[in-house]
Short mmCIF file of C-alpha atoms in Angstrom, two decimals:
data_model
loop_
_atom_site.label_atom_id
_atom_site.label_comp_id
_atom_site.label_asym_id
_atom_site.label_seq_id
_atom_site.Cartn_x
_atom_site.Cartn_y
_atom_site.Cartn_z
CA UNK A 1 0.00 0.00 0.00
CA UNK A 2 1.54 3.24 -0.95
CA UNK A 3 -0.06 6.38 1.44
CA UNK A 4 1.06 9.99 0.25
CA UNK A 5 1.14 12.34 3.01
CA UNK A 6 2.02 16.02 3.66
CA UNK A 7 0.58 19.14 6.01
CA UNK A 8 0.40 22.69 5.11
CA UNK A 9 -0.10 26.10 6.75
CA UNK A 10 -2.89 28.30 7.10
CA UNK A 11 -1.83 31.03 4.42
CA UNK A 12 -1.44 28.33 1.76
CA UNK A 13 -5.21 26.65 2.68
CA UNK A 14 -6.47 28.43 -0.12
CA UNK A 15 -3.87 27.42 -2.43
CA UNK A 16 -4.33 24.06 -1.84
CA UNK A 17 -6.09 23.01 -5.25
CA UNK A 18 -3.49 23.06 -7.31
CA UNK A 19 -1.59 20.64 -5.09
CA UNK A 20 -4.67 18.52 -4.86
CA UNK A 21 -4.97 18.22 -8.72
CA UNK A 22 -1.60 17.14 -9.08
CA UNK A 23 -2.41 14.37 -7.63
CA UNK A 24 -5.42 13.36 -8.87
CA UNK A 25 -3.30 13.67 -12.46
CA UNK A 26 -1.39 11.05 -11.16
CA UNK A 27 -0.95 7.98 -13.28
CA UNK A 28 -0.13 5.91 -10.71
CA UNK A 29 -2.66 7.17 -8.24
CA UNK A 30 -1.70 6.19 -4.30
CA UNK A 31 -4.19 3.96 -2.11
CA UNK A 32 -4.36 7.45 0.25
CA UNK A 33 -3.75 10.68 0.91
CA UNK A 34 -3.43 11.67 4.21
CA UNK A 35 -3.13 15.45 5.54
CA UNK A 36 -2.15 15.99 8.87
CA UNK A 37 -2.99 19.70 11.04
CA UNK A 38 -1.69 20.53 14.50
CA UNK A 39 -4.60 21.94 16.44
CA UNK A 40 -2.45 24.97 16.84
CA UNK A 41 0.50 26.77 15.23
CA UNK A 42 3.55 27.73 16.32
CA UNK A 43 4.18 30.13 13.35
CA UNK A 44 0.14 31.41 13.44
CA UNK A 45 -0.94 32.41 17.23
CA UNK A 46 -4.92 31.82 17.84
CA UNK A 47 -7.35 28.75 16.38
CA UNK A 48 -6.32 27.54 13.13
CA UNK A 49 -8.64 28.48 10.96
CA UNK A 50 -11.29 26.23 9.14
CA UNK A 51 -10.05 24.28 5.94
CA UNK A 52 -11.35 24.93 2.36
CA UNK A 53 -13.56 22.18 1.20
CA UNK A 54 -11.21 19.10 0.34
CA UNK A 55 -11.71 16.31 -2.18
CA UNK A 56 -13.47 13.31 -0.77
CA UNK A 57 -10.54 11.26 -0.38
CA UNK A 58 -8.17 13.32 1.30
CA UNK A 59 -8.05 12.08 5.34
CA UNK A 60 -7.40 14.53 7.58
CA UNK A 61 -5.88 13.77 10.87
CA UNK A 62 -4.72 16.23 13.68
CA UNK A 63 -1.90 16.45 16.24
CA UNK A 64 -1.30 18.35 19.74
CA UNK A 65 2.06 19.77 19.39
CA UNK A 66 3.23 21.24 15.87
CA UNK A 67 5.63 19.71 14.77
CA UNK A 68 6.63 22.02 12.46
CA UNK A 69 7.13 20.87 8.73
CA UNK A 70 8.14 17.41 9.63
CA UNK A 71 4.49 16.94 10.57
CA UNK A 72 3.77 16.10 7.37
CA UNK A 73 5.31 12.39 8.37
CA UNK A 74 6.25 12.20 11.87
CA UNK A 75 2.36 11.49 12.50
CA UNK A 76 2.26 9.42 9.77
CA UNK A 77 5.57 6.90 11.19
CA UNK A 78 3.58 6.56 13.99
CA UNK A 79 0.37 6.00 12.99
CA UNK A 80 1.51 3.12 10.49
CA UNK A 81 4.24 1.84 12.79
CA UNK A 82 4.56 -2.00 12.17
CA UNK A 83 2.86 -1.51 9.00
CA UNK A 84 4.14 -2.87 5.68
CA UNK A 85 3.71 0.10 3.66
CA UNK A 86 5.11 2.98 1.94
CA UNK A 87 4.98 6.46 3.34
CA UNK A 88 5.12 9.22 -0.15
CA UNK A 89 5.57 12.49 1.66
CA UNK A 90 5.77 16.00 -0.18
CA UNK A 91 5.10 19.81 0.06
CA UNK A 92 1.92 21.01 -0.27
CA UNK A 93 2.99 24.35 -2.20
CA UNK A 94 4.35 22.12 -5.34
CA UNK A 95 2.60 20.53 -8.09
CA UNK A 96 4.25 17.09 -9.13
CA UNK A 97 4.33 15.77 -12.38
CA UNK A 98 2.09 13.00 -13.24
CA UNK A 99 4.41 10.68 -13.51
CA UNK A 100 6.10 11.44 -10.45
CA UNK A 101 4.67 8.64 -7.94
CA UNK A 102 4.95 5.92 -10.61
CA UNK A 103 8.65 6.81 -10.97
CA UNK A 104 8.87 7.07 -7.02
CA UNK A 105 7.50 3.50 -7.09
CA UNK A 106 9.40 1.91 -9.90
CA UNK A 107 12.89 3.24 -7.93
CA UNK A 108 11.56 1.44 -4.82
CA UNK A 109 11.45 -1.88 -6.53
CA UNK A 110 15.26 -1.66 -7.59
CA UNK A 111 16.35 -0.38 -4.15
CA UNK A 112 14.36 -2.11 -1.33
CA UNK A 113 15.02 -1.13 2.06
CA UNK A 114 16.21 2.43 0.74
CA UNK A 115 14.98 5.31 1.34
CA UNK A 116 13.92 6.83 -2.06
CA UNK A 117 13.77 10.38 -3.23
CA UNK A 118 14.75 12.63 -6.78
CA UNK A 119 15.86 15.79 -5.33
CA UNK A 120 18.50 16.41 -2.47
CA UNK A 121 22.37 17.33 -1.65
CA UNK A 122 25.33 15.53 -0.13
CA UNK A 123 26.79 17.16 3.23
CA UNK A 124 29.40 19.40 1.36
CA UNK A 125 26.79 22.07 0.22
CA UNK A 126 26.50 22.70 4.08
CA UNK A 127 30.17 22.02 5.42
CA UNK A 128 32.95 21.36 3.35
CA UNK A 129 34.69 19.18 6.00
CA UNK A 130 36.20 16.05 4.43
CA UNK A 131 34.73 12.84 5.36
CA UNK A 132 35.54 8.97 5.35
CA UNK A 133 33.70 5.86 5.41
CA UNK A 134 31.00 7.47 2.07
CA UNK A 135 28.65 5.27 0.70
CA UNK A 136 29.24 4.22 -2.95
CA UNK A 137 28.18 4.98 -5.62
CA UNK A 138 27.18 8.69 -4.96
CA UNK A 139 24.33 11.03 -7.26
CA UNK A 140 25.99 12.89 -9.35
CA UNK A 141 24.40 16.21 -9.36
CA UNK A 142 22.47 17.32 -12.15
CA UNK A 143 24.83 20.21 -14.27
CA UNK A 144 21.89 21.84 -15.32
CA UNK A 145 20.12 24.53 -12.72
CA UNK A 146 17.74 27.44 -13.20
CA UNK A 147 19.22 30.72 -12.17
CA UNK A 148 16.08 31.49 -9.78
CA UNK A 149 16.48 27.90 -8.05
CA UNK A 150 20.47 28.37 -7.53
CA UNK A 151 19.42 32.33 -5.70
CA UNK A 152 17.02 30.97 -3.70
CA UNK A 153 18.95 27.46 -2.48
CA UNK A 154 21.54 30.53 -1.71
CA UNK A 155 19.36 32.59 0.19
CA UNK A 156 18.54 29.35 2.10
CA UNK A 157 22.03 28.58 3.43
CA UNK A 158 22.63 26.36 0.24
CA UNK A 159 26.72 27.40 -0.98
CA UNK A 160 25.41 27.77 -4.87
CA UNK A 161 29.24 26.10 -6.10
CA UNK A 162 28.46 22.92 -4.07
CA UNK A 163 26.13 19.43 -5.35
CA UNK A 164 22.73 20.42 -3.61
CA UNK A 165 21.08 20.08 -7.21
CA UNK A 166 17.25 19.87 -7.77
CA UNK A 167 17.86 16.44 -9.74
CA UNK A 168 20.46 13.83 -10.74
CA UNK A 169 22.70 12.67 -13.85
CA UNK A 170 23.71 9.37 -12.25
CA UNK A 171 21.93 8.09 -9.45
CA UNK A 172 23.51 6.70 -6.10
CA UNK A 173 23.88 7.72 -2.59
CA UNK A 174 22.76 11.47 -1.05
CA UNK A 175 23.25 12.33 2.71
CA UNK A 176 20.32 15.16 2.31
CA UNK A 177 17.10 14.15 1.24
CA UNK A 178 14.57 17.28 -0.02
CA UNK A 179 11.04 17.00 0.96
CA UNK A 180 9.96 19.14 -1.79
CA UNK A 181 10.84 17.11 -4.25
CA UNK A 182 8.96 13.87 -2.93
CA UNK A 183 10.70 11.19 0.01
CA UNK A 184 9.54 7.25 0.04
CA UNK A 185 10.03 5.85 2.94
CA UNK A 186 8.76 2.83 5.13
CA UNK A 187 7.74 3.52 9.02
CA UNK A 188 10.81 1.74 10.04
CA UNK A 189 13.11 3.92 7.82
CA UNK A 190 14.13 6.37 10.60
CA UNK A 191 15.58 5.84 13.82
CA UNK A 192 13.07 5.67 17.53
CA UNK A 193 14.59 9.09 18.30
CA UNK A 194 13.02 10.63 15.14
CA UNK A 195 9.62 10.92 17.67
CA UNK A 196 11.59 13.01 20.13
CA UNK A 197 11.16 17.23 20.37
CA UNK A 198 14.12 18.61 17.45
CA UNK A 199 14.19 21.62 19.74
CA UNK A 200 15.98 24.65 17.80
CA UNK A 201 16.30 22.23 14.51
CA UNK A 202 12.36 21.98 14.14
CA UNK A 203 12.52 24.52 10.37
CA UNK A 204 15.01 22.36 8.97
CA UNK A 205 13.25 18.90 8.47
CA UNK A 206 15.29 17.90 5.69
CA UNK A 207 18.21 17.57 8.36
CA UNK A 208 16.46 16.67 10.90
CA UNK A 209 14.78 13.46 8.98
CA UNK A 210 17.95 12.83 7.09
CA UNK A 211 19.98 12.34 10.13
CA UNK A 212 17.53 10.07 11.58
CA UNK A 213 17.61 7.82 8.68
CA UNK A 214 21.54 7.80 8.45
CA UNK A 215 21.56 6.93 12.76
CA UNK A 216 18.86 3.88 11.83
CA UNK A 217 21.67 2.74 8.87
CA UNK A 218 19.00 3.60 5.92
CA UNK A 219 20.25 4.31 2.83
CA UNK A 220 18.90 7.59 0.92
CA UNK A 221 19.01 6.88 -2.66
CA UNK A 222 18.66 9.45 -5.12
CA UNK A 223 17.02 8.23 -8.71
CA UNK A 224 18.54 10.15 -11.63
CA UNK A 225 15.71 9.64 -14.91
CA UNK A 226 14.86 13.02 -16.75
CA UNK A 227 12.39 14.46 -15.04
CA UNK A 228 10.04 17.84 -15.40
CA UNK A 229 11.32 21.25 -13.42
CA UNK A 230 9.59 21.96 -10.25
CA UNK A 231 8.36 25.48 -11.50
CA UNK A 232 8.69 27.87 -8.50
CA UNK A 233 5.36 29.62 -8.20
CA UNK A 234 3.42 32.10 -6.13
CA UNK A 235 2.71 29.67 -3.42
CA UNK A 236 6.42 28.90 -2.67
CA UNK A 237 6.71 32.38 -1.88
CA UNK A 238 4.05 32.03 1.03
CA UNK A 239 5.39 32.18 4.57
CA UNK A 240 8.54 30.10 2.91
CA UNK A 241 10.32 28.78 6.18
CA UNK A 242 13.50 29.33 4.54
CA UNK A 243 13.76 33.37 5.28
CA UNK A 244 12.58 32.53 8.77
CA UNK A 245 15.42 33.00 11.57
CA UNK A 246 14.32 30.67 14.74
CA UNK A 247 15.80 31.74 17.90
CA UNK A 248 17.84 34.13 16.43
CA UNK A 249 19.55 31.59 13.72
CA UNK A 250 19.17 32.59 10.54
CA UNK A 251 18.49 28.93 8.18
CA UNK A 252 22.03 28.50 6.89
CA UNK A 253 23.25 28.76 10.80
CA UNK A 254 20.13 26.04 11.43
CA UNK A 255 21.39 24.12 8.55
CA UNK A 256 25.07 23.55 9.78
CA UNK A 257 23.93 23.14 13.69
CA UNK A 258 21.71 20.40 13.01
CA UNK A 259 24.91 18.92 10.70
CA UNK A 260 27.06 19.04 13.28
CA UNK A 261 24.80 17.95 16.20
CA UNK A 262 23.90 14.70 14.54
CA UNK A 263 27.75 14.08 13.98
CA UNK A 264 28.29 14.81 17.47
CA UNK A 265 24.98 12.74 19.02
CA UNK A 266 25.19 9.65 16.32
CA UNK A 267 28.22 9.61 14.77
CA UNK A 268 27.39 9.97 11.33
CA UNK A 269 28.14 12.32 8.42
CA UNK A 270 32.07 12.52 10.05
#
């Protein structure tokens, strides 16, 4: 059973159709979709406000404590723990191809017990450090990237010279797998600690889920066929988390803590 599942924020509720048709454009269409609210906001003070009218087969499920973006499959591990399925989570402010859980699928059949995903970036766009003990073979970033995707990676804490491409020209190994771009996992992918508070690290999901994979020993694999651009539209632009300093860190500062706690804490990425 393959279950896609995401969250999203109240300035992007109204937004949320064009996310919703992507999917139903799938050709491969999943067995759910599940969308999962905190009862309250940390970004949004006051009651969340009420959801647009959703298509019948979205599920909606909601959690105490936000979780920040990662509650688009934190909730999710847990709820299916034990479970042999596949977890598809996403963005809610990008429309995916329609090929894009069929290829998602097809990659999982060649690499059981990976992790799978088509967009992402290896340790070095965040620190430089050299490293030992590297998985083999590596994705080979893709030479080919949009000037407005390299500026905003920048602006994110992204160093534009370094492999944090959009997509791949050889697949392989990644140590940073991007949500945006569409993550398969299983509920067993991640290590027990994934469930625990992230404290300052909660913006930067990416790091904070890729870590826990590496501690549990899961590959990330990174698929390299041609695929479509993610166009960058008006709703990437709402409330984007990466202009957001948290607790005074701006997110390139976020980026390289969470790095270098998870080195420190599990060992991994040295």
């Amino acid at each position: 059973m393959l279950v896609v599942s995401f969250t999203t924020i109240p300035p992007r509720f109204k937004h949320l159709g064009r996310f919703f048709a992507s999917l139903e454009a799938q050709t491969s269409r999943p067995d759910r979709v599940e969308l999962t609210l905190p009862r309250s906001y940390r970004r949004y003070p006051g009651a969340r406000p009420d959801l647009p009218p959703l298509p019948d087969w979205i599920e909606v499920f909601e959690v105490d404590h936000d979780l920040g973006p990662s509650t688009k499959i934190i909730p999710a591990l847990r709820r299916w723990q034990g479970r042999d399925i596949d977890l598809l989570y996403c963005d809610d402010d990008k429309s995916y191809d329609p090929g894009w859980v069929a290829r998602m699928c097809d990659a999982r059949m060649r690499k059981p017990g990976h992790i799978i995903c088509e967009r992402g970036c290896d340790i070095t766009a965040i620190d430089p450090s050299e490293r030992t003990g590297i998985a083999e073979p590596r994705a080979v970033p893709s030479r080919e990237r949009r000037v407005s995707e390299t500026t905003l990676w920048h602006d994110s804490g992204y160093r534009p010279a370094s492999p944090f491409a959009r997509s791949f020209d050889a697949e392989g190994y990644l140590d940073i797998m991007f949500g945006f771009g569409g993550v398969l996992a299983r509920p067993d992918s991640f290590h027990d600690d994934v469930f625990e508070d992230p404290g300052v690290l909660w913006p930067v999901d990416d790091i904070w889920l890729s870590g826990m994979a590496a501690a549990k020993g899961t590959g990330v694999w990174a698929t390299a066929e041609p695929l479509p651009s993610l166009v960058l539209s008006e709703v990437d632009r709402v409330d984007p988390l990466y202009l957001m300093a948290s607790d005074g860190l701006a997110r390139k500062d976020l980026n390289w803590l969470g790095v270098a706690w998870f080195r420190d804490a599990y060992g991994i990425w040295s």
